CSV table of C-alpha atoms in Angstrom, one decimal:
chain,number,residue,atom,x,y,z
A,1,MET,CA,36.6,167.8,57.9
A,2,GLU,CA,39.6,165.9,59.7
A,3,THR,CA,39.3,165.6,63.4
A,4,GLU,CA,42.1,166.8,65.5
A,5,PRO,CA,44.0,164.0,67.1
A,6,ALA,CA,43.0,163.2,70.8
A,7,VAL,CA,46.6,163.3,71.8
A,8,SER,CA,47.1,167.0,71.0
A,9,LYS,CA,44.0,168.0,72.9
A,10,ALA,CA,45.5,166.2,76.1
A,11,GLY,CA,48.7,168.1,75.8
A,12,ASN,CA,50.8,165.0,74.6
A,13,ARG,CA,49.6,162.7,77.4
A,14,ILE,CA,48.4,159.1,77.3
A,15,LEU,CA,44.6,158.9,76.9
A,16,LEU,CA,42.4,155.9,77.6
A,17,ALA,CA,42.2,155.7,73.8
A,18,HIS,CA,45.8,154.7,73.5
A,19,GLY,CA,44.8,151.3,74.9
A,20,SER,CA,41.7,150.8,73.1
A,21,GLY,CA,43.3,148.9,70.1
A,22,GLY,CA,42.1,151.7,67.7
A,23,LYS,CA,44.1,154.3,65.7
A,24,LEU,CA,45.8,156.0,68.6
A,25,ALA,CA,46.8,152.6,70.1
A,26,HIS,CA,48.4,151.6,66.7
A,27,ASP,CA,50.1,155.0,66.2
A,28,LEU,CA,51.7,154.5,69.7
A,29,ILE,CA,52.9,151.2,68.9
A,30,GLU,CA,54.1,152.0,65.4
A,31,LYS,CA,55.6,155.4,66.2
A,32,GLY,CA,56.6,155.2,69.8
A,33,PHE,CA,57.7,151.6,70.5
A,34,LEU,CA,58.6,149.8,67.1
A,35,PRO,CA,61.5,152.3,65.9
A,36,GLN,CA,63.3,151.4,69.2
A,37,LEU,CA,62.4,147.7,69.8
A,38,SER,CA,62.3,146.6,66.2
A,39,ASN,CA,63.4,143.0,65.3
A,40,PRO,CA,62.1,140.5,62.7
A,41,LEU,CA,59.8,138.8,65.3
A,42,LEU,CA,58.4,141.8,66.8
A,43,ASP,CA,57.9,143.6,63.5
A,44,LYS,CA,55.5,141.1,62.2
A,45,LEU,CA,52.8,142.2,64.9
A,46,ASP,CA,51.3,138.9,65.1
A,47,ASP,CA,49.4,137.8,68.1
A,48,SER,CA,52.4,135.6,69.1
A,49,ALA,CA,56.0,135.7,68.3
A,50,VAL,CA,57.0,132.3,66.7
A,51,PHE,CA,60.5,131.1,67.0
A,52,ASP,CA,62.6,127.9,67.1
A,53,LEU,CA,64.4,126.9,70.4
A,54,SER,CA,66.0,123.5,71.2
A,55,GLY,CA,67.5,122.3,74.5
A,56,ARG,CA,66.4,122.8,78.0
A,57,LEU,CA,64.5,125.9,78.4
A,58,ALA,CA,64.1,128.4,81.4
A,59,PHE,CA,61.0,130.6,81.6
A,60,THR,CA,60.2,133.4,84.1
A,61,THR,CA,58.0,136.3,84.6
A,62,ASP,CA,58.0,139.2,87.0
A,63,SER,CA,56.0,142.6,87.5
A,64,TYR,CA,57.5,145.9,88.2
A,65,VAL,CA,55.6,148.6,90.2
A,66,VAL,CA,58.7,150.8,91.4
A,67,SER,CA,57.8,154.3,92.6
A,68,PRO,CA,59.1,156.6,91.4
A,69,ILE,CA,59.5,155.2,87.9
A,70,PHE,CA,62.7,157.3,87.4
A,71,PHE,CA,65.5,157.1,89.9
A,72,PRO,CA,69.2,157.6,90.1
A,73,GLY,CA,70.9,155.0,88.1
A,74,GLY,CA,67.7,153.7,86.2
A,75,ASP,CA,64.1,153.5,85.6
A,76,ILE,CA,61.2,151.1,85.6
A,77,GLY,CA,62.0,150.1,82.0
A,78,ARG,CA,65.7,149.1,82.8
A,79,LEU,CA,64.6,147.5,86.0
A,80,ALA,CA,62.0,145.4,84.1
A,81,VAL,CA,64.5,144.1,81.4
A,82,CYS,CA,67.3,143.5,83.9
A,83,GLY,CA,65.1,141.8,86.4
A,84,THR,CA,63.9,139.2,83.9
A,85,VAL,CA,67.3,138.7,82.4
A,86,ASN,CA,68.7,138.1,85.8
A,87,ASP,CA,66.0,135.7,87.0
A,88,LEU,CA,66.9,133.7,83.6
A,89,SER,CA,70.6,133.9,84.4
A,90,MET,CA,70.4,132.7,88.0
A,91,THR,CA,69.6,129.2,86.6
A,92,GLY,CA,72.7,129.5,84.3
A,93,ALA,CA,70.3,130.0,81.3
A,94,VAL,CA,71.1,132.2,78.3
A,95,PRO,CA,68.4,134.8,78.1
A,96,LEU,CA,67.0,135.1,74.4
A,97,TYR,CA,63.5,136.6,74.3
A,98,LEU,CA,61.4,138.7,76.5
A,99,SER,CA,57.8,139.9,76.4
A,100,LEU,CA,56.9,143.5,77.6
A,101,ALA,CA,53.3,144.3,78.9
A,102,LEU,CA,52.5,147.9,79.9
A,103,ILE,CA,49.8,149.1,82.2
A,104,ILE,CA,49.7,152.7,81.8
A,105,GLU,CA,47.8,155.4,83.9
A,106,GLU,CA,45.8,157.8,81.9
A,107,GLY,CA,47.6,161.2,81.8
A,108,LEU,CA,51.2,159.8,81.7
A,109,PRO,CA,53.2,162.3,79.8
A,110,GLN,CA,54.1,160.6,76.3
A,111,GLU,CA,57.7,161.7,76.7
A,112,ASP,CA,58.0,159.7,79.9
A,113,LEU,CA,56.6,156.7,78.3
A,114,ILE,CA,59.2,157.1,75.4
A,115,ARG,CA,61.9,157.7,77.8
A,116,VAL,CA,61.1,154.4,79.4
A,117,ILE,CA,60.9,152.6,76.1
A,118,THR,CA,64.2,153.8,75.2
A,119,SER,CA,65.7,152.6,78.4
A,120,VAL,CA,64.1,149.1,77.6
A,121,GLN,CA,65.8,149.2,74.3
A,122,GLN,CA,69.2,150.1,75.8
A,123,ALA,CA,69.0,147.5,78.6
A,124,ALA,CA,67.8,144.7,76.1
A,125,ALA,CA,70.8,145.7,73.8
A,126,GLU,CA,73.2,145.5,76.6
A,127,ALA,CA,72.0,142.0,77.5
A,128,GLY,CA,71.8,140.8,74.1
A,129,VAL,CA,68.0,139.9,74.3
A,130,GLN,CA,65.1,140.9,72.1
A,131,ILE,CA,61.6,142.1,73.0
A,132,VAL,CA,59.4,139.9,70.7
A,133,THR,CA,55.8,140.4,71.9
A,134,GLY,CA,54.0,142.7,74.1
A,135,ASP,CA,50.8,144.4,75.2
A,136,THR,CA,49.5,147.9,76.2
A,137,LYS,CA,46.7,148.7,78.3
A,138,VAL,CA,45.6,152.2,79.6
A,139,VAL,CA,43.6,152.5,82.6
A,140,ASN,CA,41.7,155.3,84.4
A,141,ARG,CA,43.5,157.9,86.5
A,142,GLY,CA,43.9,156.7,90.1
A,143,SER,CA,43.7,153.1,89.0
A,144,ALA,CA,47.5,152.6,88.6
A,145,ASP,CA,50.5,154.7,89.6
A,146,ARG,CA,51.8,156.2,86.3
A,147,LEU,CA,53.1,152.9,84.8
A,148,PHE,CA,53.4,149.2,85.8
A,149,ILE,CA,55.4,146.6,83.6
A,150,ASN,CA,55.3,143.0,83.5
A,151,THR,CA,58.0,141.1,81.6
A,152,ALA,CA,58.4,137.5,80.9
A,153,GLY,CA,61.4,135.8,79.5
A,154,VAL,CA,62.9,132.6,78.0
A,155,GLY,CA,66.3,131.2,77.7
A,156,ILE,CA,68.3,128.1,77.0
A,157,VAL,CA,70.2,126.4,79.8
A,158,PRO,CA,73.5,125.0,78.6
A,159,SER,CA,73.9,121.2,78.6
A,160,GLY,CA,75.4,119.8,81.7
A,161,LEU,CA,74.7,122.9,83.9
A,162,GLU,CA,72.7,122.1,87.2
A,163,ILE,CA,72.4,125.3,89.2
A,164,SER,CA,69.8,125.4,91.9
A,165,GLY,CA,69.1,126.7,95.4
A,166,SER,CA,69.0,123.3,96.6
A,167,LYS,CA,72.6,122.4,95.5
A,168,ALA,CA,74.8,124.1,98.3
A,169,GLN,CA,77.1,121.8,100.0
A,170,PRO,CA,79.0,121.9,103.3
A,171,GLY,CA,82.5,123.5,102.5
A,172,ASP,CA,81.3,125.5,99.6
A,173,LYS,CA,82.2,129.3,99.6
A,174,VAL,CA,79.7,132.0,99.5
A,175,ILE,CA,80.4,135.0,97.0
A,176,VAL,CA,78.6,138.3,96.6
A,177,SER,CA,79.3,140.1,93.2
A,178,GLY,CA,79.4,143.6,94.6
A,179,THR,CA,78.2,146.3,97.1
A,180,ILE,CA,74.9,145.6,98.8
A,181,GLY,CA,71.9,148.0,99.3
A,182,ASP,CA,72.5,150.3,96.6
A,183,HIS,CA,69.1,149.9,94.7
A,184,GLY,CA,66.9,150.2,97.7
A,185,ILE,CA,68.6,153.3,99.1
A,186,ALA,CA,68.8,155.1,95.7
A,187,VAL,CA,65.0,154.6,95.2
A,188,LEU,CA,64.2,155.6,98.7
A,189,SER,CA,66.3,158.7,98.5
A,190,GLN,CA,64.7,159.6,95.3
A,191,ARG,CA,61.2,159.0,96.7
A,192,GLU,CA,61.8,160.9,99.9
A,193,GLY,CA,64.0,163.7,98.6
A,194,LEU,CA,66.8,162.8,100.6
A,195,SER,CA,70.3,164.0,99.5
A,196,PHE,CA,73.7,162.5,100.7
A,197,SER,CA,77.2,164.1,100.2
A,198,THR,CA,77.8,161.1,97.9
A,199,GLU,CA,75.4,160.4,95.1
A,200,LEU,CA,73.7,157.2,95.4
A,201,LYS,CA,72.7,155.2,92.3
A,202,SER,CA,70.8,152.0,91.7
A,203,ASP,CA,73.0,149.0,90.8
A,204,CYS,CA,70.3,147.9,88.4
A,205,ALA,CA,72.2,145.9,85.6
A,206,PRO,CA,71.9,142.7,83.5
A,207,LEU,CA,74.1,140.0,84.9
A,208,ASN,CA,73.9,137.4,82.2
A,209,ARG,CA,77.3,138.1,80.7
A,210,LEU,CA,78.9,137.9,84.2
A,211,VAL,CA,77.3,134.6,84.7
A,212,ALA,CA,78.5,133.3,81.4
A,213,GLU,CA,82.0,134.1,82.3
A,214,MET,CA,81.8,132.5,85.7
A,215,VAL,CA,80.4,129.4,84.1
A,216,GLU,CA,83.4,129.4,81.7
A,217,VAL,CA,85.7,129.1,84.8
A,218,SER,CA,83.9,126.5,86.8
A,219,SER,CA,81.2,123.8,86.3
A,220,ARG,CA,80.9,123.6,90.1
A,221,ILE,CA,78.7,126.7,90.7
A,222,HIS,CA,76.3,125.1,92.8
A,223,CYS,CA,73.7,128.1,93.5
A,224,LEU,CA,73.1,131.5,91.9
A,225,ARG,CA,70.3,134.0,93.1
A,226,ASP,CA,70.0,137.7,92.7
A,227,PRO,CA,69.3,139.3,96.3
A,228,THR,CA,66.4,141.7,95.2
A,229,ARG,CA,63.5,142.1,97.7
A,230,GLY,CA,64.5,141.1,101.0
A,231,GLY,CA,68.1,141.7,100.3
A,232,LEU,CA,71.2,139.6,100.9
A,233,ALA,CA,70.0,138.3,104.4
A,234,THR,CA,66.7,136.7,103.0
A,235,THR,CA,68.5,135.4,99.9
A,236,LEU,CA,71.1,133.5,102.0
A,237,ASN,CA,68.2,132.2,104.3
A,238,GLU,CA,66.4,130.9,101.2
A,239,LEU,CA,69.6,129.1,100.0
A,240,ALA,CA,70.2,127.7,103.4
A,241,SER,CA,66.6,126.4,103.7
A,242,GLN,CA,66.4,124.9,100.1
A,243,SER,CA,69.8,123.1,100.6
A,244,LYS,CA,69.2,122.1,104.3
A,245,VAL,CA,72.7,123.6,105.3
A,246,GLY,CA,74.0,126.2,107.4
A,247,ILE,CA,75.6,129.4,106.1
A,248,ARG,CA,78.1,131.4,108.1
A,249,ILE,CA,79.2,134.9,106.8
A,250,GLU,CA,81.6,137.5,108.2
A,251,GLU,CA,80.4,141.0,108.7
A,252,GLU,CA,83.7,142.6,108.0
A,253,LYS,CA,83.9,140.9,104.6
A,254,LEU,CA,80.4,142.3,103.3
A,255,PRO,CA,81.0,144.9,100.8
A,256,VAL,CA,78.9,148.1,101.7
A,257,ARG,CA,79.5,151.7,100.3
A,258,GLU,CA,80.1,154.2,102.8
A,259,ALA,CA,77.1,156.3,101.6
A,260,VAL,CA,74.7,153.3,101.8
A,261,SER,CA,76.1,152.5,105.2
A,262,ALA,CA,75.5,156.1,106.4
A,263,ALA,CA,72.0,156.1,104.8
A,264,CYS,CA,71.1,153.1,106.6
A,265,GLU,CA,72.3,154.2,109.9
A,266,MET,CA,70.3,157.4,109.4
A,267,LEU,CA,67.1,155.6,108.4
A,268,GLY,CA,67.4,152.7,110.9
A,269,LEU,CA,67.8,150.1,108.2
A,270,ASP,CA,70.3,147.2,108.0
A,271,PRO,CA,72.0,147.0,104.5
A,272,LEU,CA,71.6,143.1,104.7
A,273,TYR,CA,67.8,143.5,104.2
A,274,VAL,CA,67.9,146.3,101.6
A,275,ALA,CA,67.2,145.3,97.9
A,276,ASN,CA,69.7,145.1,95.1
A,277,GLU,CA,69.0,144.8,91.3
A,278,GLY,CA,72.3,144.2,89.9
A,279,LYS,CA,74.0,141.8,92.2
A,280,LEU,CA,74.2,138.0,92.6
A,281,VAL,CA,75.1,135.5,95.3
A,282,ALA,CA,77.0,132.5,94.2
A,283,ILE,CA,77.6,129.4,96.2
A,284,VAL,CA,80.6,127.5,94.7
A,285,ALA,CA,83.0,124.7,95.3
A,286,SER,CA,85.7,125.8,97.5
A,287,GLU,CA,88.6,124.7,95.2
A,288,ASP,CA,87.2,126.8,92.4
A,289,ALA,CA,86.4,130.0,94.4
A,290,GLY,CA,89.5,131.8,93.8
A,291,ALA,CA,89.4,131.4,90.0
A,292,ILE,CA,85.7,132.5,89.9
A,293,LEU,CA,86.5,135.6,92.0
A,294,ASP,CA,89.4,136.6,89.7
A,295,ARG,CA,87.1,136.3,86.6
A,296,MET,CA,84.4,138.2,88.4
A,297,HIS,CA,86.7,141.0,89.1
A,298,ARG,CA,87.4,141.5,85.4
A,299,ASN,CA,83.7,142.1,84.6
A,300,LEU,CA,82.2,145.6,85.1
A,301,TYR,CA,79.4,144.0,87.2
A,302,GLY,CA,81.6,142.0,89.4
A,303,ARG,CA,84.7,144.1,89.9
A,304,ASP,CA,83.8,144.5,93.7
A,305,ALA,CA,83.0,140.9,94.2
A,306,ALA,CA,83.8,139.4,97.6
A,307,LEU,CA,84.1,136.0,99.4
A,308,ILE,CA,81.8,136.6,102.5
A,309,GLY,CA,81.4,133.1,103.9
A,310,GLU,CA,80.9,129.5,103.7
A,311,VAL,CA,78.4,126.7,103.8
A,312,ARG,CA,78.6,124.5,106.8
A,313,GLN,CA,76.7,121.3,108.1
A,314,GLN,CA,75.9,123.1,111.5
A,315,ASN,CA,72.8,125.1,112.1
A,316,PRO,CA,70.8,123.7,108.9
A,317,GLY,CA,68.5,126.2,107.5
A,318,ARG,CA,70.1,129.0,109.5
A,319,VAL,CA,72.5,131.9,108.5
A,320,VAL,CA,74.9,133.0,111.3
A,321,MET,CA,77.1,136.1,111.1
A,322,LYS,CA,80.4,136.6,112.8
A,323,THR,CA,80.3,140.2,113.8
A,324,ARG,CA,83.1,142.8,113.7
A,325,LEU,CA,83.5,142.3,117.6
A,326,GLY,CA,83.9,138.6,117.1
A,327,ALA,CA,80.5,137.5,118.4
A,328,SER,CA,77.9,135.6,116.4
A,329,ARG,CA,74.4,136.3,115.6
A,330,ILE,CA,71.6,134.8,113.5
A,331,VAL,CA,70.6,136.6,110.5
A,332,ASP,CA,66.9,135.9,109.9
A,333,MET,CA,64.7,136.3,106.9
A,334,LEU,CA,63.1,139.6,106.4
A,335,VAL,CA,59.8,140.0,108.2
A,336,GLY,CA,57.5,142.9,106.8
A,337,ASP,CA,58.6,145.2,104.2
A,338,PRO,CA,60.5,148.2,105.3
A,339,LEU,CA,61.0,149.7,101.6
A,340,PRO,CA,57.8,148.8,99.6
A,341,ARG,CA,57.6,149.4,95.8
A,342,ILE,CA,61.3,149.5,95.1
A,343,CYS,CA,61.1,147.0,92.1
């Protein structure tokens, strides 16, 4: 007599057996993942994806443990793909292939998992990358928080492109691609059940096409970085330290949504330290800053880009902000973690 599938006994939830490598695991991969992530490399289901690449390679990895896994403007699947695509893009690389490793807590509704995989597929399609290998593990209830994801990615760095956090030079201009703090506040509002008069959404997005357009305009893009955990303030401090230069920004030029500003004021947070997942900081040659900004404004993910400051010889390793009152204050690196598990 045929045995009833374990999945139906559990009410369509993920079981430990889904990570066992047995029939349920194969069913989950073949019926839940492959129809959405299908491509010639992944469809082989070999232990490794085999492909040809030539040129300078960029390689990165990151893990995502955001809570909750669904939030306004995105979910952990979109976050994982965009985060890895953006890490590659910040070196100027063209992202090509990603891995996708899932650590699933027993009991997760299968419909939630498929919703995340759908989001992975959509984000990968938007970025023009392929998921070519992966892994699935299921852990006991209480051993994880619903779903964790690890992604790794490879891309090719175009010849002649040298973008690094150590390349900022005095006189360079500092550009941010859009409003800051959207992702952190969106996740926090969902987690804590906060509501605001204006809906707050995460800015989670792949930035590789924006970077490609910037590189077309200028070969003198010296630094690129996505200001995720620690926010814009921490990222600018990292760049100032790596390049051994000072960075001066102007508070009145910082793009901050009114709703984010209001939420930060209510929660006692500074938007400078709140995470972003679809923004970049660019330090570029002064002569090219105008042309780069014009091009960014024509891209969906750069339309609110703003020139916020410049690089100086004074105060190496420091970030100084001119306040709206005309005073100057040091903007230090984030200490502690006021918003844990936002990515």
